[in-house]
CSV table of C-alpha atoms in Angstrom, one decimal:
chain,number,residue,atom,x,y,z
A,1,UNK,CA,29.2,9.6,37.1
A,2,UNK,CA,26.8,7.1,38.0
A,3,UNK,CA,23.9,6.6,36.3
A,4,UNK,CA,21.1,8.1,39.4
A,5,UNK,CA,23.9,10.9,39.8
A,6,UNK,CA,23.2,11.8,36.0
A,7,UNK,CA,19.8,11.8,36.8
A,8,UNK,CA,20.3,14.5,39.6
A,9,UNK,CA,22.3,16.5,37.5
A,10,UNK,CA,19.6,15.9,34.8
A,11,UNK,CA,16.9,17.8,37.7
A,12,UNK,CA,19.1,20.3,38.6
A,13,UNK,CA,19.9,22.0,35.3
A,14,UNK,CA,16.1,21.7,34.6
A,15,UNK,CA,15.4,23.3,37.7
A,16,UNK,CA,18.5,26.2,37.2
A,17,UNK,CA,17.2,26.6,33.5
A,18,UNK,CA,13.6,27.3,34.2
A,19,UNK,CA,14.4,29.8,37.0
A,20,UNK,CA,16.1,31.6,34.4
A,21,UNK,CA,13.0,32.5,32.5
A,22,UNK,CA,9.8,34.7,33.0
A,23,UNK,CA,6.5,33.8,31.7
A,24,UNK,CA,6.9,37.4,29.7
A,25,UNK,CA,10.1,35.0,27.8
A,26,UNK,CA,8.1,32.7,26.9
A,27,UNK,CA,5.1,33.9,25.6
A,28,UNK,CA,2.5,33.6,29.1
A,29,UNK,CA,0.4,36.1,31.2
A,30,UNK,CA,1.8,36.5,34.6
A,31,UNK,CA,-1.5,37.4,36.2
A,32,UNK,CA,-1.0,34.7,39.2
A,33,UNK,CA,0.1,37.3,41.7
A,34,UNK,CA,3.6,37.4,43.2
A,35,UNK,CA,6.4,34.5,43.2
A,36,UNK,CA,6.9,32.3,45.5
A,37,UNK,CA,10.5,30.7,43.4
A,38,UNK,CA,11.9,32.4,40.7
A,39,UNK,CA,11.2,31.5,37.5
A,40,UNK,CA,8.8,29.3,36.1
A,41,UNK,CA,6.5,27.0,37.9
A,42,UNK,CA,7.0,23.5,37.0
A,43,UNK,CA,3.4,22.9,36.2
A,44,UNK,CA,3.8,26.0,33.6
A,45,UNK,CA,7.1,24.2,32.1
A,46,UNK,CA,5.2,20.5,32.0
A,47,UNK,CA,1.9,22.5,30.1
A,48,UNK,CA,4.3,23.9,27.6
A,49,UNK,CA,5.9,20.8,27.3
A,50,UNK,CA,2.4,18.8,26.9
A,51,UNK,CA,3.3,16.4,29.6
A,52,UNK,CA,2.2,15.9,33.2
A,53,UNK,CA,3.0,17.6,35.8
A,54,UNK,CA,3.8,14.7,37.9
A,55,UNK,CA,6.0,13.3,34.7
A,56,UNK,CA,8.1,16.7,35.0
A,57,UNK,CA,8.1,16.9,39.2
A,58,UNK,CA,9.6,13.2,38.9
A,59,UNK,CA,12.2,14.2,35.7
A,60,UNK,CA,13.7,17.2,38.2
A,61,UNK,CA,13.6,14.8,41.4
A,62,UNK,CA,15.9,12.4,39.7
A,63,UNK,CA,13.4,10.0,39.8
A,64,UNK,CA,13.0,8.8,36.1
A,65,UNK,CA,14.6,9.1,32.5
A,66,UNK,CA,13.3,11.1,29.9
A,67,UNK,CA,12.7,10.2,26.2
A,68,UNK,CA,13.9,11.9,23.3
A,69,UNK,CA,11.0,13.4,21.9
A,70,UNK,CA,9.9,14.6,25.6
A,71,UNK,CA,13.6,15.9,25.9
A,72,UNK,CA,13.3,17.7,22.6
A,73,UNK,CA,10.2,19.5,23.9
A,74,UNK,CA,11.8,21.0,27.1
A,75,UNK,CA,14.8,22.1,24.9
A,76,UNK,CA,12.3,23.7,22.9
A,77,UNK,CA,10.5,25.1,26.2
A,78,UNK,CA,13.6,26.4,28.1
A,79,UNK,CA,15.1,28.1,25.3
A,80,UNK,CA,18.4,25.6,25.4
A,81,UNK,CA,20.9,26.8,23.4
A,82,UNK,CA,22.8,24.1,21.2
A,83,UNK,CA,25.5,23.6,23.7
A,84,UNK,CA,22.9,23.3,26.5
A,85,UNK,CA,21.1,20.9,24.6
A,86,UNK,CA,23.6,18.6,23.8
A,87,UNK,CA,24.8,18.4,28.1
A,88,UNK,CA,20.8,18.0,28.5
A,89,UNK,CA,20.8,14.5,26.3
A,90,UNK,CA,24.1,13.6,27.5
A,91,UNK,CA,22.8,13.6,31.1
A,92,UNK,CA,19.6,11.6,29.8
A,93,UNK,CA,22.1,9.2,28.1
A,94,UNK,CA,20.0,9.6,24.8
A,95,UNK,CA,21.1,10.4,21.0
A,96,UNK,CA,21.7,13.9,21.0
A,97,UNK,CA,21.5,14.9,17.2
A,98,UNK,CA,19.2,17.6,16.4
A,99,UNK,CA,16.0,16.4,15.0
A,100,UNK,CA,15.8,17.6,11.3
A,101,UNK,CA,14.0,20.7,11.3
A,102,UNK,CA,10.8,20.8,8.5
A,103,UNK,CA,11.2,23.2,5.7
A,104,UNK,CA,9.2,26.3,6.5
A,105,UNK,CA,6.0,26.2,4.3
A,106,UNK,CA,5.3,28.6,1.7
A,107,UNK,CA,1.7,28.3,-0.4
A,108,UNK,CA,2.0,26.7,-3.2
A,109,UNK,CA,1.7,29.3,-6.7
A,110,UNK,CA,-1.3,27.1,-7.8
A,111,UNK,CA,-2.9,28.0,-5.0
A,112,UNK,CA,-2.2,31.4,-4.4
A,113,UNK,CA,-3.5,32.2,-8.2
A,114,UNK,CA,-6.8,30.4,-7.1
A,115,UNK,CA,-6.8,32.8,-3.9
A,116,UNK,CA,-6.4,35.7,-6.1
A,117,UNK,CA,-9.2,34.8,-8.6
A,118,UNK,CA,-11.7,33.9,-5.9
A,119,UNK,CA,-12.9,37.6,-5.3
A,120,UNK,CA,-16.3,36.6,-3.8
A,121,UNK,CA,-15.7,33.7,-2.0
A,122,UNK,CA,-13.6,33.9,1.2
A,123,UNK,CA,-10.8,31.4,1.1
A,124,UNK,CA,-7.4,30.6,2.8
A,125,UNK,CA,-4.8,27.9,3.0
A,126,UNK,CA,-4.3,26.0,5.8
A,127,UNK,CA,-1.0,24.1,6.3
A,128,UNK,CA,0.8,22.0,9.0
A,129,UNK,CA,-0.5,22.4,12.5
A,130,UNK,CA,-3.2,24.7,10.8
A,131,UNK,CA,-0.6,27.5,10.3
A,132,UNK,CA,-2.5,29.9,7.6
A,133,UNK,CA,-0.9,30.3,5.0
A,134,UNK,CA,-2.3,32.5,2.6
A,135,UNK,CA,-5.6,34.2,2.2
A,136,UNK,CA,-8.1,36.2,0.0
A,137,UNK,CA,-9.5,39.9,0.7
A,138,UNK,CA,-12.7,38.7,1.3
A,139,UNK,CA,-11.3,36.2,4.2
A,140,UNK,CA,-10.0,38.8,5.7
A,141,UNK,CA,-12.8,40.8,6.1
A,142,UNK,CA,-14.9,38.2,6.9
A,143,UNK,CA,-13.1,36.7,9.9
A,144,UNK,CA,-9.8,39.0,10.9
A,145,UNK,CA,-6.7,40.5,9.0
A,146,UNK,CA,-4.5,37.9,8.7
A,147,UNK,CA,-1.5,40.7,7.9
A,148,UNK,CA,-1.9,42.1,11.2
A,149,UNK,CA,-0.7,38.8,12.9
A,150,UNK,CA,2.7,37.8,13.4
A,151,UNK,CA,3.4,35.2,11.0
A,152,UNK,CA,4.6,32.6,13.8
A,153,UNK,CA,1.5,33.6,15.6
A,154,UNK,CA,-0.6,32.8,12.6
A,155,UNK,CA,-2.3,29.5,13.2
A,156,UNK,CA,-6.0,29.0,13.4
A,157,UNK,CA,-6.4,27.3,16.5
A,158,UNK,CA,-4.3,30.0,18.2
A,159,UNK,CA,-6.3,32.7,17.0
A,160,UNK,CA,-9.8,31.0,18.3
A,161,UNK,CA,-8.5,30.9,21.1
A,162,UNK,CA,-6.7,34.2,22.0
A,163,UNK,CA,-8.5,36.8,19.8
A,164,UNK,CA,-12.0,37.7,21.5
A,165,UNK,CA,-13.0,38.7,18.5
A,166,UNK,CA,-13.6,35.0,17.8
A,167,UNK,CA,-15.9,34.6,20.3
A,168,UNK,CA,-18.2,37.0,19.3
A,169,UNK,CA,-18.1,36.1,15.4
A,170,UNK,CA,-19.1,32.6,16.1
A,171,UNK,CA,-22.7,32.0,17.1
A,172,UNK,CA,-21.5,28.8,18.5
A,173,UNK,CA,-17.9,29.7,19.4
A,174,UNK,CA,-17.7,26.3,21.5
A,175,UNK,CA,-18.5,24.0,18.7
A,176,UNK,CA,-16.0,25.6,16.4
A,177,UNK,CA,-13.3,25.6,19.1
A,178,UNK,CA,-13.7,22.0,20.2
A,179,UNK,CA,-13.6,21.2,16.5
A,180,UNK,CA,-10.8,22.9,16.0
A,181,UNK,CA,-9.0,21.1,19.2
A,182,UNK,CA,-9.5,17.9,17.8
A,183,UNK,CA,-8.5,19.0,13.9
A,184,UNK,CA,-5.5,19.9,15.8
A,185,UNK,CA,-5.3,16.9,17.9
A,186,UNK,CA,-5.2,14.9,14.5
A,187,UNK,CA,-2.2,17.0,13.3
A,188,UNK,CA,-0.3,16.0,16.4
A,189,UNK,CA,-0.4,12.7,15.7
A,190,UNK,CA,0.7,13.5,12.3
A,191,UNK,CA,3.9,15.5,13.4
A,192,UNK,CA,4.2,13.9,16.9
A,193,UNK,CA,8.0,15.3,16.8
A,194,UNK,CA,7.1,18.7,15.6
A,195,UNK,CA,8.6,21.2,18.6
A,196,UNK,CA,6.7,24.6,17.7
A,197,UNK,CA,3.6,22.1,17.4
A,198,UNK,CA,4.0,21.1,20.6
A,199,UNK,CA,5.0,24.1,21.7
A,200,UNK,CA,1.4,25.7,20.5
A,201,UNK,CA,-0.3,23.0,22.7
A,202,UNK,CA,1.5,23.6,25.7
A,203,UNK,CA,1.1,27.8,25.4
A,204,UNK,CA,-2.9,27.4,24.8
A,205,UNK,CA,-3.1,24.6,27.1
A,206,UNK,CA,-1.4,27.1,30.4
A,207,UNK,CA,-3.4,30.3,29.1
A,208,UNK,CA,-7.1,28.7,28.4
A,209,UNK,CA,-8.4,26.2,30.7
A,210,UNK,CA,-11.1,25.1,27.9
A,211,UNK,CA,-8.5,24.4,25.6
A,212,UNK,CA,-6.7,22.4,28.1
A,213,UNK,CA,-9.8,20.3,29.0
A,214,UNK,CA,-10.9,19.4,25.6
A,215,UNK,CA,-6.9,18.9,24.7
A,216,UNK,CA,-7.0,15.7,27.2
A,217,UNK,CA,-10.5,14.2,26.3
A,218,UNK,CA,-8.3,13.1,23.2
A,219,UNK,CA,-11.4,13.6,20.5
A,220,UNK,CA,-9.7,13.6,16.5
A,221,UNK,CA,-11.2,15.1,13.2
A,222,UNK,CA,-10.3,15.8,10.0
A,223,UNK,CA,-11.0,18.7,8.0
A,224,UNK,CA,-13.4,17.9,6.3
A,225,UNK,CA,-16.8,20.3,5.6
A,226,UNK,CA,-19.3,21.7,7.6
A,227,UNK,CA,-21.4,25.0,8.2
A,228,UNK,CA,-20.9,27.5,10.7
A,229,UNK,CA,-23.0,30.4,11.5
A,230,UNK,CA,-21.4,34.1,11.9
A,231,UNK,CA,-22.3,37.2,13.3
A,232,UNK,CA,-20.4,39.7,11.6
A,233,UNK,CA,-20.1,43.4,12.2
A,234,UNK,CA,-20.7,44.3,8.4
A,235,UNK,CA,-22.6,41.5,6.5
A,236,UNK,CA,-24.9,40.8,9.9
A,237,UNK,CA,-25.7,37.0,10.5
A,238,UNK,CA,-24.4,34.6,7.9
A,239,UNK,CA,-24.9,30.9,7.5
A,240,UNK,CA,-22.0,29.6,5.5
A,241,UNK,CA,-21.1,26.1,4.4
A,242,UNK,CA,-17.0,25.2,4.4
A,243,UNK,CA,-15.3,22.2,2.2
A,244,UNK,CA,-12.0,21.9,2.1
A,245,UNK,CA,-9.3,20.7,-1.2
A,246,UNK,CA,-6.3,19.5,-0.7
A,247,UNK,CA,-3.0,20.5,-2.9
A,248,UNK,CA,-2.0,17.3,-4.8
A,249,UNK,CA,1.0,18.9,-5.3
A,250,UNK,CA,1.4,19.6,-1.4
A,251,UNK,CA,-1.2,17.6,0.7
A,252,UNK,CA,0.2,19.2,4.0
A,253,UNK,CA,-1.8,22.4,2.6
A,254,UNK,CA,-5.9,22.3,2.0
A,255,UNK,CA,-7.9,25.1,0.0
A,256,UNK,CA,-10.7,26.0,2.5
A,257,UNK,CA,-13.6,28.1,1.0
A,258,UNK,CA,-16.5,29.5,2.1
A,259,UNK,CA,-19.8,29.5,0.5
A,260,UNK,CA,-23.8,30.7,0.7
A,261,UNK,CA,-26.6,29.2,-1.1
A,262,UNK,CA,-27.7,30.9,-3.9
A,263,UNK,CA,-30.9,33.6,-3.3
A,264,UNK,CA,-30.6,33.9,0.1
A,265,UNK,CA,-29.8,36.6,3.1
A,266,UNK,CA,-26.3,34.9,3.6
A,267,UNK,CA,-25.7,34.9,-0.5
A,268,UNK,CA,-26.1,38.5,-0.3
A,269,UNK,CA,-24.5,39.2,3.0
A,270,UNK,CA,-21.0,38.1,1.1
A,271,UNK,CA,-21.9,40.2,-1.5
A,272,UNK,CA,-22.3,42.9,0.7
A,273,UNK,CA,-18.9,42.5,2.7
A,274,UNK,CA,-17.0,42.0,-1.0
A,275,UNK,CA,-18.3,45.2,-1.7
A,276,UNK,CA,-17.5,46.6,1.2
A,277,UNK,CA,-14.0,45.1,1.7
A,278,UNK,CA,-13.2,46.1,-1.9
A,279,UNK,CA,-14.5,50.1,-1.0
A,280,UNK,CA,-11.8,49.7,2.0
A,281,UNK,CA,-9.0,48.3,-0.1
A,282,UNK,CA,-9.3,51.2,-2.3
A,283,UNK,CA,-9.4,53.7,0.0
A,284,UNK,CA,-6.4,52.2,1.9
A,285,UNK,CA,-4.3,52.3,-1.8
A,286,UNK,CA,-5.6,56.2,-2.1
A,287,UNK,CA,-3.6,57.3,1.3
């Protein structure tokens, strides 16, 4: 076979493999009316993929080669089992060995006996891709139950972004969320072969048009600290300062606490939801 006629072959089992799948598979709303093709749209497939849509149009036309890492992601996307994967590289001509996949990360016992002792100041422990972790009782009432989350769906930017909750916590929801974009951003480049990385991008950037505008003005920050301002539900409006520590015996994971100066409304406002949180705990354990 020659080497455009690979290429063809290439856009057709693209093309046959993404008419297999609904956007229910793979994790989107289908609120754009009826179908004109089956399947997926090829813009849906590129957003998942984080590329272009004219960079996917062109790799199912025949008209250019892939890379590996790009290749990976559509694997990833289309839900290529390891057989289809392997005729997907062969078509590109690339290296088909299967990227070593990361160890899943589990909080480190140092920092999970910190979590435990910190009974009046929120905390949690962010890892790769700013999956949490871990968290304290007092995070969780003071910006959602963690528990309640799928733990593949428990990443910080992800819940900004899809839990409206968010939007009403944060006084300036937009600040946080761009922030949080370009923490993110900074994590790609760490991890630039990390599929369910990628994969995160491309589901926020299809299902929130702020989060894909802010994804391609390319900004970058570390976590660092900060103050945020929240109106919760419980303790009422708080001004909170954030700092983050990172595990020297894992830096991929970072400590970050929440704190209220001393003697004022905020100060008490934590003490209020610790109390409050703690009365709930309780009462849970009773029934």
């Amino acid at each position: 076979m020659t080497r455009n006629a690979h290429l063809n072959e290439l856009g057709e089992f693209l093309k046959t493999r993404r008419a297999e799948l609904s956007p229910r598979t793979v994790g989107l709303p289908d609120t754009r009316g009826p179908r004109r093709v089956k399947g997926l749209r090829r813009e849906e497939v590129a957003q998942l993929a984080a590329i272009s849509t004219d960079y996917y149009t062109r790799l199912e036309q025949g008209r250019i080669q892939a890379s590996g890492p790009v290749l990976s992601s559509l694997a990833q996307v289309l839900h290529l089992d390891d057989d289809q994967r392997d005729y997907l590289f062969e078509l590109a001509g690339k290296d088909h060995a299967q990227p070593r996949r990361r160890a899943t990360q589990k909080v480190q016992p140092q920092l999970q006996r910190l979590l435990d002792d910190l009974s009046a100041t929120p905390a949690i422990v962010m890892g790769r891709g700013m999956d949490i972790l871990a968290w304290n009782s007092l995070a969780a009432a003071l910006i959602t139950d963690f528990a309640k989350i799928p733990e593949k769906k428990r990443n910080y930017t992800r819940i900004l972004f899809t839990d409206p909750a968010m939007r009403a916590l944060y006084a300036d929801w937009e600040s946080v969320a761009r922030t949080a974009v370009a923490q993110l951003r900074m994590e790609a480049a760490k991890y630039p072969d990390d599929a369910r990385l990628t994969a995160l991008v491309g589901e926020l950037s299809v299902q929130d048009a702020d989060f894909r505008q802010w994804w391609a003005a390319h900004h970058v920050a570390a976590r660092t600290v900060g103050t945020k301002v929240l109106h919760h539900p419980v303790a009422g409006e708080l001004t909170l300062d954030w700092d983050t520590l990172t595990a020297s015996t894992d830096p991929d994971q970072q400590l970050v606490i929440w704190t209220a100066q001393p003697a004022t409304p905020s100060h008490d406002g934590l003490r209020i939801l610790a109390s409050w949180s703690a009365e709930h705990r309780d009462s849970r354990s009773a029934t």
